[in-house]
PDB file of C-alpha atoms in Angstrom:
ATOM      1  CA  UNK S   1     -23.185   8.233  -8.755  1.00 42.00           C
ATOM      2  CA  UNK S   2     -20.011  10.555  -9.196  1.00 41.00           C
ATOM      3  CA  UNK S   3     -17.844  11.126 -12.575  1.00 45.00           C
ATOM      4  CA  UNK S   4     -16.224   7.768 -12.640  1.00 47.00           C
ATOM      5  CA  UNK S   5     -19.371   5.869 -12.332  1.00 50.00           C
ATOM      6  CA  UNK S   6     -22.054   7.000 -14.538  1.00 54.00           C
ATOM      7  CA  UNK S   7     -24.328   4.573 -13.001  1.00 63.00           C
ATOM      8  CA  UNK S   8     -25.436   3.500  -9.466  1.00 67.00           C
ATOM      9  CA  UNK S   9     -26.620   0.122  -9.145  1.00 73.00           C
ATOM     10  CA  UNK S  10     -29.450  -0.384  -6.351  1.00 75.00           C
ATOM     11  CA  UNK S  11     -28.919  -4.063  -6.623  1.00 78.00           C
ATOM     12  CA  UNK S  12     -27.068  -6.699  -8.165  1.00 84.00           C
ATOM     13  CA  UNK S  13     -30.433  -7.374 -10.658  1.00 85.00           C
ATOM     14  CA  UNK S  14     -29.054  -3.889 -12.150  1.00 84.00           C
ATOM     15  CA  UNK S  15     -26.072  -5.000 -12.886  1.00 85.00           C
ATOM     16  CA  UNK S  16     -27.020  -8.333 -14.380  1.00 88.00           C
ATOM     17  CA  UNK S  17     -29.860  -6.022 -16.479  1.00 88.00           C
ATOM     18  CA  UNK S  18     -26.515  -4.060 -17.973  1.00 84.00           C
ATOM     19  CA  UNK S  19     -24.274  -7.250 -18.538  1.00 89.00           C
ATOM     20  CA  UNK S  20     -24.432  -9.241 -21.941  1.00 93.00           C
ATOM     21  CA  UNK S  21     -25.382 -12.384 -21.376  1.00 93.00           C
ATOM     22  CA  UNK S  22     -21.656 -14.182 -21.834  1.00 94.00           C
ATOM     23  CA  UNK S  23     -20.469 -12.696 -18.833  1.00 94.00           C
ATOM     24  CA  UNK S  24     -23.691 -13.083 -16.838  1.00 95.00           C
ATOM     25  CA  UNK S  25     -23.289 -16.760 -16.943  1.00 96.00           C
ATOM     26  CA  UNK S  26     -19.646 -16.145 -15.862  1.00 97.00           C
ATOM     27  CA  UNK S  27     -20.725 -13.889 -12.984  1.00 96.00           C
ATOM     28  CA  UNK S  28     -23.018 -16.828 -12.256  1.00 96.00           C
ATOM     29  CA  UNK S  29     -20.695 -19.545 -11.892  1.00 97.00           C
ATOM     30  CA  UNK S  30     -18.386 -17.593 -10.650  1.00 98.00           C
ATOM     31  CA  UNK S  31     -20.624 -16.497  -7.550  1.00 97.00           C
ATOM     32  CA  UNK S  32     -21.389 -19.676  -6.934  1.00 97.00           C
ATOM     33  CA  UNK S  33     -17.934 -21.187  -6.995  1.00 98.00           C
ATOM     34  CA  UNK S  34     -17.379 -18.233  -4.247  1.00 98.00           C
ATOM     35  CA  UNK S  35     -20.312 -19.319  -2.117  1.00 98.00           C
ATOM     36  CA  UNK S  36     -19.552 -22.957  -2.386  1.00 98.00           C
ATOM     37  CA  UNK S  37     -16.503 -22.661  -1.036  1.00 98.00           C
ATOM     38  CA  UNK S  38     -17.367 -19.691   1.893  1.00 97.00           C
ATOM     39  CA  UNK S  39     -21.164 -20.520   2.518  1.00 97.00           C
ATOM     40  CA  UNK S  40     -21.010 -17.424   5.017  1.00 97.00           C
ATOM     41  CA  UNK S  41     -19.686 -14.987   3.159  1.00 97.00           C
ATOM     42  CA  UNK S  42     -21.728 -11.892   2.495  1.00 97.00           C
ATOM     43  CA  UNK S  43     -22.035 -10.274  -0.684  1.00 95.00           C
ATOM     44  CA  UNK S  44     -22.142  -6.090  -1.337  1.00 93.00           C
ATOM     45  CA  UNK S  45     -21.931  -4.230  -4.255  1.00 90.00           C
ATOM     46  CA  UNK S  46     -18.526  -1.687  -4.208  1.00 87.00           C
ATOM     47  CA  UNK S  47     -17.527  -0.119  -6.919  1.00 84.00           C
ATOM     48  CA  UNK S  48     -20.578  -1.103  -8.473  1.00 83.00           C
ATOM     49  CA  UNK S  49     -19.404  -4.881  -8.894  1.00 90.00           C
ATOM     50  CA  UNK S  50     -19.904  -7.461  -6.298  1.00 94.00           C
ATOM     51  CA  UNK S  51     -17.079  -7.987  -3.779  1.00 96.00           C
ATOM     52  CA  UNK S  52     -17.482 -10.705  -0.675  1.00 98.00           C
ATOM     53  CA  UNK S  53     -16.335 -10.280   2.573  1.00 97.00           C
ATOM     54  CA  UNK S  54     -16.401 -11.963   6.066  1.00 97.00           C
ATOM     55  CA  UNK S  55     -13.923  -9.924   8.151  1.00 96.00           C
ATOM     56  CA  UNK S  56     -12.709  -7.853   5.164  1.00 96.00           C
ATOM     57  CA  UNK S  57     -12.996  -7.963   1.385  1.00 97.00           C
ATOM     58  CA  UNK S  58     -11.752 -11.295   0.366  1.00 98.00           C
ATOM     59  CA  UNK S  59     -12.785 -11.328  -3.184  1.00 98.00           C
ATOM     60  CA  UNK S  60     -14.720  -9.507  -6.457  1.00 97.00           C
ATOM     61  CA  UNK S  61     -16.115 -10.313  -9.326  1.00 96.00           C
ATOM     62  CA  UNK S  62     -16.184  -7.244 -12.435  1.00 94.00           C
ATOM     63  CA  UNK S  63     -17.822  -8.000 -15.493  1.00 93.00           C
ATOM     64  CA  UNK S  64     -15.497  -6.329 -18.312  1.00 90.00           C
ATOM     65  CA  UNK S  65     -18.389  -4.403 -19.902  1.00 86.00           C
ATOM     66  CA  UNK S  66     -19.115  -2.567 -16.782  1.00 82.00           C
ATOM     67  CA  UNK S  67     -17.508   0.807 -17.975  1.00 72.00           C
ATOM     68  CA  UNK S  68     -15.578   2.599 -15.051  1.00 68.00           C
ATOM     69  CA  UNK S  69     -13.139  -0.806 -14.450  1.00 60.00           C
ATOM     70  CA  UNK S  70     -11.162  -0.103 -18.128  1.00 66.00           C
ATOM     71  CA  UNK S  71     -13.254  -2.511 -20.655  1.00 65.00           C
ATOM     72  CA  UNK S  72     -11.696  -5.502 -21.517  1.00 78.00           C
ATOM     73  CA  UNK S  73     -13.075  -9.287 -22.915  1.00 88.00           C
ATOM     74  CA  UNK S  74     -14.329 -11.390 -19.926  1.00 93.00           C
ATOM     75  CA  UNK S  75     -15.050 -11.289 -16.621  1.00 95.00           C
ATOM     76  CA  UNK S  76     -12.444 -10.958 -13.946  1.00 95.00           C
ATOM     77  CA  UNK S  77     -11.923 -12.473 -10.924  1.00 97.00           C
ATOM     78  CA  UNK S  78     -10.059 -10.902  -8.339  1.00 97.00           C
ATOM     79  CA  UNK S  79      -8.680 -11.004  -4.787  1.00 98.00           C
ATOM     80  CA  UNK S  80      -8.227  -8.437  -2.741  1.00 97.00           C
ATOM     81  CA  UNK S  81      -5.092 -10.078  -0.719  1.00 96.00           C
ATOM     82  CA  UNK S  82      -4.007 -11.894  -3.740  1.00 97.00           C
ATOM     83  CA  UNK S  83       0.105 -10.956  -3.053  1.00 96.00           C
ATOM     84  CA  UNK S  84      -0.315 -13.393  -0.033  1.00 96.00           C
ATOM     85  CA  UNK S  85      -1.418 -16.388  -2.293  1.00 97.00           C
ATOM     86  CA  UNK S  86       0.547 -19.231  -3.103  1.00 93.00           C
ATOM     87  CA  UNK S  87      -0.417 -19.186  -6.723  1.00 87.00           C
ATOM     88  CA  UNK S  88       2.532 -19.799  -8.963  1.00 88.00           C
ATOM     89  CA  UNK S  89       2.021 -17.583 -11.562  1.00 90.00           C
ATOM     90  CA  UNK S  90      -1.779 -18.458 -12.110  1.00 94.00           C
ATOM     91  CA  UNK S  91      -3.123 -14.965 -11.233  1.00 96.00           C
ATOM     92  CA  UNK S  92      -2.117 -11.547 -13.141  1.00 94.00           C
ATOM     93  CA  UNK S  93      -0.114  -8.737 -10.740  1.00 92.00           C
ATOM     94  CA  UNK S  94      -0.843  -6.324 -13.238  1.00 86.00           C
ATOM     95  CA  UNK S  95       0.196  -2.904 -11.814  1.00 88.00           C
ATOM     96  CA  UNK S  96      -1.194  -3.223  -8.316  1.00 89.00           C
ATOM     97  CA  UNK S  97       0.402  -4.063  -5.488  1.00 94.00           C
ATOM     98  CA  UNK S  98      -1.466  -6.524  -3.470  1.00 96.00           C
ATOM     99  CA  UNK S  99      -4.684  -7.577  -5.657  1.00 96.00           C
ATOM    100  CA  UNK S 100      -4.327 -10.463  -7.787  1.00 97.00           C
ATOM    101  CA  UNK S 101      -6.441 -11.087 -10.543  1.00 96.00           C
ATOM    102  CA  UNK S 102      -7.661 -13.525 -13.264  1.00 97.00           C
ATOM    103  CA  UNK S 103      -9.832 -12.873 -16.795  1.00 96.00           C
ATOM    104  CA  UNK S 104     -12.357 -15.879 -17.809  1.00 97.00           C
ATOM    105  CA  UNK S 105     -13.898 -15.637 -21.288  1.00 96.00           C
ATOM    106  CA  UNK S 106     -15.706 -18.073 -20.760  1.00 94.00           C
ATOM    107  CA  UNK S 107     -16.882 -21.037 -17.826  1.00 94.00           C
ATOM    108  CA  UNK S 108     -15.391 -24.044 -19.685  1.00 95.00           C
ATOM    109  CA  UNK S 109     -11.573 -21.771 -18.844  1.00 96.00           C
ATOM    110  CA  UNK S 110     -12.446 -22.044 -15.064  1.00 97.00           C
ATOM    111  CA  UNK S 111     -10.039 -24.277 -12.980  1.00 97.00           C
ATOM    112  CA  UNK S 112     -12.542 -24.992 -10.439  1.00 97.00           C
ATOM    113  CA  UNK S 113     -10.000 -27.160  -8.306  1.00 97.00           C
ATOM    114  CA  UNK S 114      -7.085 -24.206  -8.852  1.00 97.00           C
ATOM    115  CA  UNK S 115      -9.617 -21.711  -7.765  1.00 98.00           C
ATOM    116  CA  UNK S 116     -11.504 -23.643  -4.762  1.00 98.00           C
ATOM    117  CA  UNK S 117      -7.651 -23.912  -3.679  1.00 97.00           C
ATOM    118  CA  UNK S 118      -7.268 -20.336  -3.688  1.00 98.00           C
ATOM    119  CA  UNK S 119     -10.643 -19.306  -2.312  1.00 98.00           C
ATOM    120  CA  UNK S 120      -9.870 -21.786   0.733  1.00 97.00           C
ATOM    121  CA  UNK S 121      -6.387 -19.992   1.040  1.00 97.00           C
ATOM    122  CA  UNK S 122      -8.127 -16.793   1.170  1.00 98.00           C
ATOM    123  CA  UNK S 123     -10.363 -17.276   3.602  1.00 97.00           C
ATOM    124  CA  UNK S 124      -7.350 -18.343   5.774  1.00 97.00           C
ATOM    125  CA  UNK S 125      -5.867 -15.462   5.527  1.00 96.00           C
ATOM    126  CA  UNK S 126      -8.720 -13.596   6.215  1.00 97.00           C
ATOM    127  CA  UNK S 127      -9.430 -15.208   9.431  1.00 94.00           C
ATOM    128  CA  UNK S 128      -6.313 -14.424  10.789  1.00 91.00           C
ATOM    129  CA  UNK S 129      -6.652 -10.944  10.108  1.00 73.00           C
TER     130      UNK S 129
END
């Protein structure tokens, strides 16, 4: 726990415990959408959100109600290598310089094909890293 992060999750049962229940069923699909498309990717909790990794950190998930990530509606997916994508506009730059992001509000606004694409390109790049 330090002054950004008022909380320290053990697990990721904590976190879902904390979420309301809109963006636990995002989390959800989302997390599955992430292991259907990299069975072997392993899961860890950093920054108190989960982010998945093989050879580095491919991809996270943060829930908008988790405090210390600046609040906002939704649940955002993000990756980590995102500047590398061939996305065309579909992810948010924001003011970072290589993470690429997107917000859901809610599961039926998931592009499963778009982000299955993206996942697979990904894990690509991370392979070759």
């Amino acid at each position: 726990m330090n002054r950004f992060q008022p909380i320290d999750f053990q697990d990721l049962d904590d976190l879902f415990e904390l979420i309301p229940d809109e963006e636990l069923q995002l989390v959800k699909v989302l997390r599955n959408l992430v292991y259907d498309c990299i069975p072997e990717v392993q899961e860890k909790l950093s920054y108190n959100v989960p982010f998945f990794r093989l050879k580095r950190n491919i991809c996270f998930i943060w829930p908008g109600s988790v405090p210390w990530g600046g609040t906002f509606e939704g649940v955002q997916f993000g990756f980590i290598q995102g500047h590398l994508l061939s996305h065309d506009g579909y992810l948010e730059t924001g003011k970072r310089k290589y993470v690429r992001t997107k917000i859901f509000k809610k599961p039926q606004e998931i592009e499963f094909d778009k982000m299955s694409a993206l996942l697979f390109e990904a894990l690509e790049i991370d392979q070759k890293t």
